[in-house]
mmCIF file of C-alpha atoms in Angstrom:
data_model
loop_
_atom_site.group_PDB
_atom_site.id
_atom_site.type_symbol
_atom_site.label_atom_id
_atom_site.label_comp_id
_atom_site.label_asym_id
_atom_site.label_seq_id
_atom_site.Cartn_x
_atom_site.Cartn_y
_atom_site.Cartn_z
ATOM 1 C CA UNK M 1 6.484 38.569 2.748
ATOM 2 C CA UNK M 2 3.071 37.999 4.834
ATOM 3 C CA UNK M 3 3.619 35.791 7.641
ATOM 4 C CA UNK M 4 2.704 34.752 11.127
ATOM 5 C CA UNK M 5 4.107 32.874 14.217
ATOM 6 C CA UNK M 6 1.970 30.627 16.522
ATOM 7 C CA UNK M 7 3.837 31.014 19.609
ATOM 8 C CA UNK M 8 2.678 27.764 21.353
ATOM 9 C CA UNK M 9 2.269 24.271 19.436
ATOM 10 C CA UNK M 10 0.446 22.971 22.603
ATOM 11 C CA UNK M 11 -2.181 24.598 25.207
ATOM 12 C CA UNK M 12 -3.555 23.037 27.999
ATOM 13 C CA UNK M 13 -6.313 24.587 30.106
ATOM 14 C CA UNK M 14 -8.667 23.304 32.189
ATOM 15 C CA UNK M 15 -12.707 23.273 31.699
ATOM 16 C CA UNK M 16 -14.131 26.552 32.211
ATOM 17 C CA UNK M 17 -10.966 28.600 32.415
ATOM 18 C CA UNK M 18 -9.841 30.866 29.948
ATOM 19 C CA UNK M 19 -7.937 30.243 26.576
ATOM 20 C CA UNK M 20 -5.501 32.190 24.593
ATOM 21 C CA UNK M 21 -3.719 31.418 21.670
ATOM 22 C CA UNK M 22 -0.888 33.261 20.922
ATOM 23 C CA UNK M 23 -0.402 35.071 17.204
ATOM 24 C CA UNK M 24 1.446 37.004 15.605
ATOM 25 C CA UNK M 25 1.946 38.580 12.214
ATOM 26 C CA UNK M 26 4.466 40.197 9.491
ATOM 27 C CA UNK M 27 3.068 41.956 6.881
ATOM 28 C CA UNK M 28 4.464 45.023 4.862
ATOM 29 C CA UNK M 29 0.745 46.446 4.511
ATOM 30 C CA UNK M 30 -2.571 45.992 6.738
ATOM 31 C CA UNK M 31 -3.121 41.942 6.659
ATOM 32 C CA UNK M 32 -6.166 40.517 6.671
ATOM 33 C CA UNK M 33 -5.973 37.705 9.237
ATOM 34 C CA UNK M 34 -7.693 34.945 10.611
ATOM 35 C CA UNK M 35 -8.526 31.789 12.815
ATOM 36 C CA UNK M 36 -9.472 28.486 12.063
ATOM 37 C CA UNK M 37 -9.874 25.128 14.039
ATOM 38 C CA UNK M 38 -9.902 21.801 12.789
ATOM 39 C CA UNK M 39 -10.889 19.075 14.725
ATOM 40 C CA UNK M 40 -9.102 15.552 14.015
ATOM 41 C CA UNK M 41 -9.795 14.155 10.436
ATOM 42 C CA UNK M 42 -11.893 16.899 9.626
ATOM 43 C CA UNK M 43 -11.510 19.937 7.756
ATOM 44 C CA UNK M 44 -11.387 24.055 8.623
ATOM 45 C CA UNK M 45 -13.796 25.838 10.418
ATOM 46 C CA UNK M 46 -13.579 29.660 10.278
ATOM 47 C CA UNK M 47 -13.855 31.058 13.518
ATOM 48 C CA UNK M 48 -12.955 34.394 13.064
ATOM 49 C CA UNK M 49 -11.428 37.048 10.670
ATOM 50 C CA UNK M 50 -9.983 40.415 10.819
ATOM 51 C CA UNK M 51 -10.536 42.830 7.399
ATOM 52 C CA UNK M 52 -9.413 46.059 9.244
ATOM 53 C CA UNK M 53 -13.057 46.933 10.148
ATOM 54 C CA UNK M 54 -12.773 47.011 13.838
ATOM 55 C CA UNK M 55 -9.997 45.839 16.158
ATOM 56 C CA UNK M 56 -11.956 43.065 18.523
ATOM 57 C CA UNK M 57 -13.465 40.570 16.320
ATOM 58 C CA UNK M 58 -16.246 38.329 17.623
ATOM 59 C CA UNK M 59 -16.512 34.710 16.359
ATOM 60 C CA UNK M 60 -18.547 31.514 16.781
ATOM 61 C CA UNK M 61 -18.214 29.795 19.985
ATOM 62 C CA UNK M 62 -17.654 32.852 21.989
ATOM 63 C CA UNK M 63 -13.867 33.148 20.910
ATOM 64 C CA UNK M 64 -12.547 36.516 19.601
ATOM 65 C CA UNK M 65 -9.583 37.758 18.707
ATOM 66 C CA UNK M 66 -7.749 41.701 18.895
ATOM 67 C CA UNK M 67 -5.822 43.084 16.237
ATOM 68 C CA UNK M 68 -3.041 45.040 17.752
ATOM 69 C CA UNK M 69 -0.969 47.039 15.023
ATOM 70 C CA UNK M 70 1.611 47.740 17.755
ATOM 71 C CA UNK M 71 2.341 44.518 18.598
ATOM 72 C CA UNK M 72 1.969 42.722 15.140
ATOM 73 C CA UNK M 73 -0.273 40.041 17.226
ATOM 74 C CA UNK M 74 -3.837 38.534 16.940
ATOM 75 C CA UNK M 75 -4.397 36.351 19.872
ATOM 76 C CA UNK M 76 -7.079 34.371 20.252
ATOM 77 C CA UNK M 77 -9.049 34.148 23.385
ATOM 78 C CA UNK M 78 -12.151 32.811 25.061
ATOM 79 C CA UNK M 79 -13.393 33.480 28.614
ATOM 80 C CA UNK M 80 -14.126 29.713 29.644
ATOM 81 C CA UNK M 81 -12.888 26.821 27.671
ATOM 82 C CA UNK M 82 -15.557 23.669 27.137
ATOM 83 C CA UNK M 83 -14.468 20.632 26.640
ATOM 84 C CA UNK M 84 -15.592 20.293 23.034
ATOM 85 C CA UNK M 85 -12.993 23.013 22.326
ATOM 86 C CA UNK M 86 -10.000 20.316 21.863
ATOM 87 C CA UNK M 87 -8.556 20.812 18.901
ATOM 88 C CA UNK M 88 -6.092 21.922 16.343
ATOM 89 C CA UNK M 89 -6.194 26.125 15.669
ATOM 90 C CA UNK M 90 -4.474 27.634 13.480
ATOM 91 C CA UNK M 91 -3.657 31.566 12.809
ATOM 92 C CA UNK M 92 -3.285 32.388 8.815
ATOM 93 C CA UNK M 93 -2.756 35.617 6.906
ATOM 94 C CA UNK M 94 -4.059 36.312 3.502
ATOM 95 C CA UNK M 95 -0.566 37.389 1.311
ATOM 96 C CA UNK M 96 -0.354 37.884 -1.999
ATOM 97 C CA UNK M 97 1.562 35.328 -3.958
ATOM 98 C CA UNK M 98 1.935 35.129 -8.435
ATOM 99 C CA UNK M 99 -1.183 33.943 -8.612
ATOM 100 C CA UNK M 100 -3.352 36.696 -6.255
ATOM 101 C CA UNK M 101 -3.501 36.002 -2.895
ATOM 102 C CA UNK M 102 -3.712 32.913 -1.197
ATOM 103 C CA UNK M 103 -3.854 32.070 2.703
ATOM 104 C CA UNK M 104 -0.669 31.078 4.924
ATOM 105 C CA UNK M 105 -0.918 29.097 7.691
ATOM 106 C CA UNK M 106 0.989 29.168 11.372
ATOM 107 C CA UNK M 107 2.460 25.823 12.421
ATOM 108 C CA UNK M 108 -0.731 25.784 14.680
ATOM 109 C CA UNK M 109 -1.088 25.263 18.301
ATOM 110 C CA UNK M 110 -3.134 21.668 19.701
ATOM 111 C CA UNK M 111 -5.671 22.772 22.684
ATOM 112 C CA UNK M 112 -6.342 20.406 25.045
ATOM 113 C CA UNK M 113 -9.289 20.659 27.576
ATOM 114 C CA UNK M 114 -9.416 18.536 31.219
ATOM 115 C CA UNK M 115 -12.267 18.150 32.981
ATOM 116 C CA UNK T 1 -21.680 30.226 4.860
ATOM 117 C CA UNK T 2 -20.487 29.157 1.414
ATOM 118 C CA UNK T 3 -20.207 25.033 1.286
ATOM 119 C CA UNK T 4 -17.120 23.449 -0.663
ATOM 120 C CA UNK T 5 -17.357 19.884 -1.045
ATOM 121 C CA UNK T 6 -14.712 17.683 -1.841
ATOM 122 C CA UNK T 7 -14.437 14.417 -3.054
ATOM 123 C CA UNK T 8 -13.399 11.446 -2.044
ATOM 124 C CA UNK T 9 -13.080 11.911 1.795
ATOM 125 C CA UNK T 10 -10.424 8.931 1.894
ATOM 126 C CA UNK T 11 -9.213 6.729 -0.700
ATOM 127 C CA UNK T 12 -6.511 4.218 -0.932
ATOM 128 C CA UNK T 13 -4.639 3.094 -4.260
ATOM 129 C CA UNK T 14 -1.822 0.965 -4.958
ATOM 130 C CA UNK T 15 1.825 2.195 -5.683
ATOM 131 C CA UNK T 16 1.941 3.955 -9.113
ATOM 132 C CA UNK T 17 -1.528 4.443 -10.007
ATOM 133 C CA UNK T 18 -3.258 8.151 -9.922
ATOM 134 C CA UNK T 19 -5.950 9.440 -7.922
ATOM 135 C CA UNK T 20 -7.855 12.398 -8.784
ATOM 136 C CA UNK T 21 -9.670 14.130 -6.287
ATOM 137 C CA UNK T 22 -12.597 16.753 -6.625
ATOM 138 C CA UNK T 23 -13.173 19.817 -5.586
ATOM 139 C CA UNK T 24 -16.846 21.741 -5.902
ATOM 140 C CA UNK T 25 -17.933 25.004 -4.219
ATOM 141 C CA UNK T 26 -21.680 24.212 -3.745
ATOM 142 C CA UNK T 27 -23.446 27.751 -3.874
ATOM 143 C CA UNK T 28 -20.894 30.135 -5.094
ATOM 144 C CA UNK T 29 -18.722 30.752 -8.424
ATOM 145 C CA UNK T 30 -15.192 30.201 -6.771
ATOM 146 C CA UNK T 31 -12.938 32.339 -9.230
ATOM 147 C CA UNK T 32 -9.827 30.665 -6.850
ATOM 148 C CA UNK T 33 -9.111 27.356 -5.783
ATOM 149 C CA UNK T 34 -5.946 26.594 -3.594
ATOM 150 C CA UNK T 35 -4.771 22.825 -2.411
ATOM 151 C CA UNK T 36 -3.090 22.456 0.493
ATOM 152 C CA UNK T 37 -1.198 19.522 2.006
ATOM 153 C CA UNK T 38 -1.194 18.597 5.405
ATOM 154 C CA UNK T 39 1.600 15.925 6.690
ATOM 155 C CA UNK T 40 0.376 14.187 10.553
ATOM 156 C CA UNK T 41 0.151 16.823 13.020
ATOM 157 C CA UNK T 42 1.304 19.681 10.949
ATOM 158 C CA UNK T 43 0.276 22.933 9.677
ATOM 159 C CA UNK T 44 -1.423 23.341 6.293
ATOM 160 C CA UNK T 45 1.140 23.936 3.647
ATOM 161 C CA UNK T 46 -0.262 25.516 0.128
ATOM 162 C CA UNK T 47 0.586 23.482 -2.918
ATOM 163 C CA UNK T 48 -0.746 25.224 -5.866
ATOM 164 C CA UNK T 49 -3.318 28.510 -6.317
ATOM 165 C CA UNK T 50 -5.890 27.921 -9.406
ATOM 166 C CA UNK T 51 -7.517 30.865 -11.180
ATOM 167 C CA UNK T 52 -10.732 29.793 -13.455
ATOM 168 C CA UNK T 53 -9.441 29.109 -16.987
ATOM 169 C CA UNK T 54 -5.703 29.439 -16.561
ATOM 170 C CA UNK T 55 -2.778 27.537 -15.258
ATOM 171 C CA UNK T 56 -2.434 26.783 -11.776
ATOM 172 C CA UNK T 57 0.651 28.881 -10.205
ATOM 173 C CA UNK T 58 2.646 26.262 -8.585
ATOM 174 C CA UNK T 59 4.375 26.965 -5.166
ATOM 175 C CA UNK T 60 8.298 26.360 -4.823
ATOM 176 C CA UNK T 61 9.554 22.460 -4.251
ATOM 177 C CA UNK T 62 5.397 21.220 -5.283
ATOM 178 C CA UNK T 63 6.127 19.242 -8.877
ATOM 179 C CA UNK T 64 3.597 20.459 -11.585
ATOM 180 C CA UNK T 65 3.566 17.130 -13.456
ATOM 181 C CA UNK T 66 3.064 14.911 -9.952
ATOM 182 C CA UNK T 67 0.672 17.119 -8.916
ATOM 183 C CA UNK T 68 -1.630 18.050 -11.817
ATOM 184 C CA UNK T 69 -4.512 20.634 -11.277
ATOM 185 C CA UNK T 70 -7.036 21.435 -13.398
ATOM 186 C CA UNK T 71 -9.560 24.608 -12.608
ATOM 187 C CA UNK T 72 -11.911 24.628 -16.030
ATOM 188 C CA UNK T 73 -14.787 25.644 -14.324
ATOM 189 C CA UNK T 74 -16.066 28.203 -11.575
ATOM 190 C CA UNK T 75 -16.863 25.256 -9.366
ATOM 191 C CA UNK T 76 -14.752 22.731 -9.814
ATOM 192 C CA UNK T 77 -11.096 22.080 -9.301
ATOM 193 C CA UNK T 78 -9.343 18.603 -9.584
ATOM 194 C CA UNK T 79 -6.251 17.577 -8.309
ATOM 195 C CA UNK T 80 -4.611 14.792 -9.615
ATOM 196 C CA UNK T 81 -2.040 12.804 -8.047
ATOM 197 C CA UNK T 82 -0.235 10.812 -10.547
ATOM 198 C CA UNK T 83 1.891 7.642 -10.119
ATOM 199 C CA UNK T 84 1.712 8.046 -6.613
ATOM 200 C CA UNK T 85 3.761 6.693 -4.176
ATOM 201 C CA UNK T 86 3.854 5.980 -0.499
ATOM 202 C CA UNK T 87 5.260 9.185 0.032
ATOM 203 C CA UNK T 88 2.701 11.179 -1.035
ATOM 204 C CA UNK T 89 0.283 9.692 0.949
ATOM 205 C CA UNK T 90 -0.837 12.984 3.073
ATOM 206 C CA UNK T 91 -4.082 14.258 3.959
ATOM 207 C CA UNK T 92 -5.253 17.180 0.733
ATOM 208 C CA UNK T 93 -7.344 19.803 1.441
ATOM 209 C CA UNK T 94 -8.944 22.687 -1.198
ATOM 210 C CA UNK T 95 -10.259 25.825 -0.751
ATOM 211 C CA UNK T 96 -12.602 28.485 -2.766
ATOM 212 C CA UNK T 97 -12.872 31.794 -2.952
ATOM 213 C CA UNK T 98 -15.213 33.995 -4.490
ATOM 214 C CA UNK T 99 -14.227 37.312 -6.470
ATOM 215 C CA UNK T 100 -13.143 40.049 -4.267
ATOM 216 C CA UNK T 101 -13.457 38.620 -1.046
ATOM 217 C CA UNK T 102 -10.797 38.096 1.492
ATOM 218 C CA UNK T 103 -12.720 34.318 2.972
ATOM 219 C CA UNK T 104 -11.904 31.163 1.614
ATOM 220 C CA UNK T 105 -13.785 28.246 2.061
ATOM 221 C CA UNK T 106 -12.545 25.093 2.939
ATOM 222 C CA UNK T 107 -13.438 21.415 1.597
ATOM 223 C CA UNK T 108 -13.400 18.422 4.246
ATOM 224 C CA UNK T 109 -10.547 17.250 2.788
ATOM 225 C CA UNK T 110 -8.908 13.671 1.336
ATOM 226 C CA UNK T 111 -6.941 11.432 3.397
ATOM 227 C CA UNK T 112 -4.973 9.718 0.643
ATOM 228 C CA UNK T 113 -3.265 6.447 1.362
ATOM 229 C CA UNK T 114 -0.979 5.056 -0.633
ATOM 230 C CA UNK T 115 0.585 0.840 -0.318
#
């Protein structure tokens, strides 16, 4: 079964410093995988996804992520956190389930930025 | 990107009423809808995955009568909550996909309250 592990629930950085957000993955075949953020009372916001096109994946608001096969992870990084980056991310997998294939989501990890 | 929309954005009912809630993919034919549930500061946890014209596939410990979902058309899928009770007071969130592709897009979801 598809799967994946947010290693952190809570990440604190301070502005301007970098961010990572730990991820990683079981699958028994090449995952598709993915980030989203959701900012209190509000709903998902795709900032990234990896389709097994190329290993580094570039999303909005200068965060990225790198597939690494040998280490089942997807981390999520950016080189300097803002402030408006505060908020809930999660890492999901798209697995197949009786109906097709539906997205599972990590337990998520809270970001907190200080000025 | 694709726009879901989802409808209400909060509602409150009394004890043992029902609440349906809408969901609409704006500018796309979404063959799959999926409703998640989301307790307080907790991950996303997938209720039920709707394929256009068929019966929604149910995951394990969701009730299918409480939690009645109804996918007749390529943009819209309901969710109706029926006889609710405090418990199931949770904030609801649905999500489209289009055929063949890997992205789903998510609604801004419902805070349902219920007293």
């Amino acid at each position: 079964a598809q799967s994946v592990t947010q290693l952190d629930s809570h990440v604190s950085v301070s502005e301007g410093t970098p961010v990572l957000l730990r991820c990683n993955y079981s699958s028994s075949y090449s995952p598709s995988l993915f980030w989203y953020v959701q900012h209190p009372n509000k709903g998902l916001q795709l900032l990234l996804k990896y389709t097994s096109a190329a290993t580094l994946v570039k999303g909005i608001n200068g965060f990225e992520a790198e597939f690494k096969k040998s280490e089942t992870s997807f981390h999520l990084t950016k080189p300097s956190a803002h402030m408006s980056d505060a908020a809930e991310y999660f890492c999901v997998v798209s697995a197949f389930n009786q109906a097709g294939t539906a997205l599972i989501f990590g337990k998520g990890t809270t970001l907190s930025v200080s000025s | 990107g694709a726009v879901v929309s989802q409808h209400p954005s909060w509602v409150i009912c009394k004890s043992g009423t029902s609440v349906k809630i809408e969901c609409r993919s704006l500018d796309f034919q979404a063959t799959t809808m999926f409703w998640y549930r989301q307790f307080p500061k907790q991950s996303l946890m997938l209720m039920a995955t709707s394929n256009e014209g068929s019966k929604a596939t149910y995951e394990q410990g969701v009730e299918k009568d409480k939690f009645l979902i109804n996918h007749a058309s390529l943009t819209l899928s309901t969710l109706t909550v029926t006889s609710a009770h405090p418990e199931d007071s949770s904030f609801y969130i649905c999500s489209a996909r289009a055929p063949v592709n890997t992205e789903a897009f998510f609604g801004q979801g419902t805070r349902l309250t219920v007293v």
